[in-house]
CSV table of C-alpha atoms in Angstrom, one decimal:
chain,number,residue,atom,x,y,z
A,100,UNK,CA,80.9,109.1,217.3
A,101,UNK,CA,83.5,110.5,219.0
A,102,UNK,CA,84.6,113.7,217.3
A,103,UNK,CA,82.3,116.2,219.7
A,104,UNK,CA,84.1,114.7,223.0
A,105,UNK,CA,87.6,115.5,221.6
A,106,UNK,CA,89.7,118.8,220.9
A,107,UNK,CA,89.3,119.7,217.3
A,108,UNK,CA,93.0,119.0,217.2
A,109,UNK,CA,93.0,115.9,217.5
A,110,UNK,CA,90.1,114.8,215.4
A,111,UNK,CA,92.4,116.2,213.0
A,112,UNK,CA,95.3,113.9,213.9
A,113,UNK,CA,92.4,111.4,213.9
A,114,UNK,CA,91.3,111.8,210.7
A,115,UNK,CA,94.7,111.8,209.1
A,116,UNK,CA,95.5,108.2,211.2
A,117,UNK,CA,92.6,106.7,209.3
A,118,UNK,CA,93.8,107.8,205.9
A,119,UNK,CA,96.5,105.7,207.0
A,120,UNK,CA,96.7,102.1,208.5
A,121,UNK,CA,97.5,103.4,211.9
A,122,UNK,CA,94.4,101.2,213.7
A,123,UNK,CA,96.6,101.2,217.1
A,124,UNK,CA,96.6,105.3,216.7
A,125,UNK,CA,93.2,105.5,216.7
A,126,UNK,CA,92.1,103.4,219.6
A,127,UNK,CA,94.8,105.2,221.5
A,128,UNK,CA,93.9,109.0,220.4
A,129,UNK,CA,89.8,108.0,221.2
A,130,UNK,CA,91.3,106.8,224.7
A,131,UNK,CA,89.8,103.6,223.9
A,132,UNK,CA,93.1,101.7,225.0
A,133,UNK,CA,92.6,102.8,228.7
A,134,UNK,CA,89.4,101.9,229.1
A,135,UNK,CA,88.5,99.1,227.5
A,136,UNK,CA,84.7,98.7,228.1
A,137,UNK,CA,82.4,97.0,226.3
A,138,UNK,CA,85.1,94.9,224.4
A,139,UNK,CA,83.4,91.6,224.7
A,140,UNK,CA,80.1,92.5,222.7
A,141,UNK,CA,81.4,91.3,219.2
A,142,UNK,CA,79.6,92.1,216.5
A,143,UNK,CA,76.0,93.1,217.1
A,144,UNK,CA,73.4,93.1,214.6
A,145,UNK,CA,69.3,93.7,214.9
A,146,UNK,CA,67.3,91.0,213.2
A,147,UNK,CA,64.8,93.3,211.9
A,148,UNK,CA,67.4,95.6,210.4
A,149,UNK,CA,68.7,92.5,208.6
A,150,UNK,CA,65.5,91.7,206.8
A,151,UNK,CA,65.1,95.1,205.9
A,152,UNK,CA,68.4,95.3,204.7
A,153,UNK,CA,68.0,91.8,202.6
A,154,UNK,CA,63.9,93.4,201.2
A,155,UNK,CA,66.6,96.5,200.2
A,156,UNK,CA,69.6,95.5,199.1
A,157,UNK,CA,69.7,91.9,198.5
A,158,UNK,CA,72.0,91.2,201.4
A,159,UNK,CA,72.2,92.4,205.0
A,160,UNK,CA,75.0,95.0,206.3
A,161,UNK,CA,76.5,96.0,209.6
A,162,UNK,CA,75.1,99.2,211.0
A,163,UNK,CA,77.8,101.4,212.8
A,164,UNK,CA,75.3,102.9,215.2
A,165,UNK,CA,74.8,99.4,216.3
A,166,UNK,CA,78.7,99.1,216.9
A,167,UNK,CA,78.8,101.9,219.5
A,168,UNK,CA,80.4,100.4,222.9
A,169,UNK,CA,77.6,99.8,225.5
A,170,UNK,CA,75.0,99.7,222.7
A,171,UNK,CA,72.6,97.3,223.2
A,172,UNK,CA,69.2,98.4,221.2
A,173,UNK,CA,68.2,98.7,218.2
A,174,UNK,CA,67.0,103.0,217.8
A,175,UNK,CA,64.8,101.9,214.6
A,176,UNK,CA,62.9,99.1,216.0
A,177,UNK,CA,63.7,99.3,219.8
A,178,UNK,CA,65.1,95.6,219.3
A,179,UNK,CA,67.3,94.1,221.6
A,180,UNK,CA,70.8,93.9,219.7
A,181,UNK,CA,71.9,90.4,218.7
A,182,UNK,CA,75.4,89.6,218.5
A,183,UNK,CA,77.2,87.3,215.3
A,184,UNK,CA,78.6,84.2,216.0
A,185,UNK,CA,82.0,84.4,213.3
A,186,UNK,CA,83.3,81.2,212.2
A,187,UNK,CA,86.2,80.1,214.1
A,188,UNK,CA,88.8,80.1,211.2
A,189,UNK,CA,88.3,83.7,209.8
A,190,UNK,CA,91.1,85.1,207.9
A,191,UNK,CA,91.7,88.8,208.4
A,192,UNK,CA,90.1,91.2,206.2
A,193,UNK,CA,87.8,88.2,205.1
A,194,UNK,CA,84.2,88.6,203.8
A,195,UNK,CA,81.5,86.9,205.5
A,196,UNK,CA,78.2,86.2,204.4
A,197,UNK,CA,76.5,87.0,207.3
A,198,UNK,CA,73.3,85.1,206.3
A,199,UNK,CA,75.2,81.8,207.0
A,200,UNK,CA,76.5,82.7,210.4
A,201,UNK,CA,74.8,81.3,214.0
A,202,UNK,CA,73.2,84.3,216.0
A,203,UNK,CA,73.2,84.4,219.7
A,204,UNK,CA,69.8,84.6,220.5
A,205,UNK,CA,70.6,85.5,224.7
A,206,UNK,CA,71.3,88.7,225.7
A,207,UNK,CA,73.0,88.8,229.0
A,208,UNK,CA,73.1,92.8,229.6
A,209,UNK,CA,69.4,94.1,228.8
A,210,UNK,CA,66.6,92.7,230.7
A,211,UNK,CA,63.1,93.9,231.8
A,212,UNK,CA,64.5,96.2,234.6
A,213,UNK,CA,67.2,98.3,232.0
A,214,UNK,CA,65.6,98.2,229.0
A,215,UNK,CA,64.6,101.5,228.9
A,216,UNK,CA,67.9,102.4,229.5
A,217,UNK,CA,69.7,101.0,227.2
A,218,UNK,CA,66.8,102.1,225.0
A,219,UNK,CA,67.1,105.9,225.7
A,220,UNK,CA,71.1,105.4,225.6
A,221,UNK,CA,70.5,103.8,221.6
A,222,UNK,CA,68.3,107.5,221.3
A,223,UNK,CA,71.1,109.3,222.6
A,224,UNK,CA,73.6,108.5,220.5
A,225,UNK,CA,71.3,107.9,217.3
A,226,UNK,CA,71.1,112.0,218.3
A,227,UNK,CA,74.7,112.2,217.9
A,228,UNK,CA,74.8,110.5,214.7
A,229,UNK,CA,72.1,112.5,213.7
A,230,UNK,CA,74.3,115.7,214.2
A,231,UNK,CA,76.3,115.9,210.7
A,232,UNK,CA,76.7,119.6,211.3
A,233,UNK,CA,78.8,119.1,214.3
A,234,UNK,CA,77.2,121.4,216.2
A,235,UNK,CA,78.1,119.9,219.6
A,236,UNK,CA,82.5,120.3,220.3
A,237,UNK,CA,84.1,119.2,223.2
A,238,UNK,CA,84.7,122.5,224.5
A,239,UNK,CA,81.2,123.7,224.9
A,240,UNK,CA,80.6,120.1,226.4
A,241,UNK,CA,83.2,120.6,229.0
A,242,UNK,CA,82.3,123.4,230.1
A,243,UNK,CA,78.6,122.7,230.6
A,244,UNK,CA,79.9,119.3,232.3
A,245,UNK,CA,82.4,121.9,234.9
A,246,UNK,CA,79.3,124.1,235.4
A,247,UNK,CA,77.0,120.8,235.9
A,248,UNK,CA,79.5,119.7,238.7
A,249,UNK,CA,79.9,122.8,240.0
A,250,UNK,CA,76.2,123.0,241.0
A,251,UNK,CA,76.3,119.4,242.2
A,252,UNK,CA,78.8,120.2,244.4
A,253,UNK,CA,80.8,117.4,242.5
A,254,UNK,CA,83.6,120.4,241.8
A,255,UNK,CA,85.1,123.8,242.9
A,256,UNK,CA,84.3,127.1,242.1
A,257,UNK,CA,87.4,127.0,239.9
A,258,UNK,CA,86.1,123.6,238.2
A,259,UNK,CA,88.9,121.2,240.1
A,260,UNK,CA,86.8,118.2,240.1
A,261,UNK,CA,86.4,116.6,244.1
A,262,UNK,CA,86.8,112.8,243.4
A,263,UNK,CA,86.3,111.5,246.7
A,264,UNK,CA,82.8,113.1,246.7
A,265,UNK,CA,81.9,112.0,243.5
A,266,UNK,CA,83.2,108.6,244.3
A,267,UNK,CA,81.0,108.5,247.0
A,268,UNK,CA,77.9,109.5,245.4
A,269,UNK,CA,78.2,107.2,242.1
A,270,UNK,CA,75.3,104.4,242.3
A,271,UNK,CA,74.6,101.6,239.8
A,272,UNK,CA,71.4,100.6,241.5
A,273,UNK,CA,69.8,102.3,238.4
A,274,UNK,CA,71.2,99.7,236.3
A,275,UNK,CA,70.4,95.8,236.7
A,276,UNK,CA,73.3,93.5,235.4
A,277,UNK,CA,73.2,90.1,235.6
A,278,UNK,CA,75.8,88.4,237.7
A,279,UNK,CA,77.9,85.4,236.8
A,280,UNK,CA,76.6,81.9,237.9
């Protein structure tokens, strides 16, 4: 998922950590440490997927795409992702029949005004899953996001990004969380 954002130098290093048990490398080299979005989400699974998977293969699996941070839709069956509820007392590296575990039915992130967000955002990176050539790198991405910015007005002619503009410009109106009670 994230080898066309990053330099092909260090998918490289990447690849090499997970050859390895260096878990901590990774997160750190995908930038995942900084951020930390979307860490709450657990393990999400789309209950149509998991008949299909049971009709197939006699037992259900977890499906990467449906792993990606942020998420929330099934691309197959445009089914709101469910998340797992693990048993408390889960040893590491432990099997789990998932057929025996509870499954949050509520969704607190996708609702009636975002779904077709969230559903365009699960086409969107099915697309990039879909692209086993690699055909996308970071570098062309960057510099079509410079020249995208650049028209905007978002950056300089040299591509120095302006922050406090863009700052001032960002709007999540588009997007319709819930808020806490």
């Amino acid at each position: 998922m994230y080898r066309p954002f990053l330099p092909k130098r260090r998918v490289a290093q990447l690849i090499e950590d997970m050859k390895g048990n260096k878990a901590v490398s990774i997160h750190m080299r995908i930038g995942e440490m900084a951020g930390g979005i979307c860490k709450e989400f657990g393990i999400r699974v789309c209950l149509s997927c998991m008949e299909e998977d049971k009709k197939m293969y006699g037992e259900s699996y977890i499906h990467r795409i449906h792993q990606v941070p942020g998420n929330q839709i099934c691309n197959k069956h445009s089914e709101v992702l469910k998340k797992i509820i693990l048993p408390k007392y889960l040893g590491k590296n432990q099997l789990v029949d998932f057929s025996v575990c509870e499954i949050e039915q509520k969704n607190f992130i996708v609702n009636d005004n975002n779904f077709e967000y969230f559903k365009n955002l699960s086409q969107d990176i099915s697309k990039i899953f879909e692209d086993t050539l690699y055909t996308m790198n970071f570098e062309d991405i960057f510099k079509k996001y410079k020249v995208m910015l650049m028209k905007k007005g978002f950056a300089s002619i040299g591509g120095i990004i302006k922050w406090d503009i863009v700052e001032k410009s960002v709007s999540y109106t588009h997007l319709t969380l819930p808020t806490k009670a």
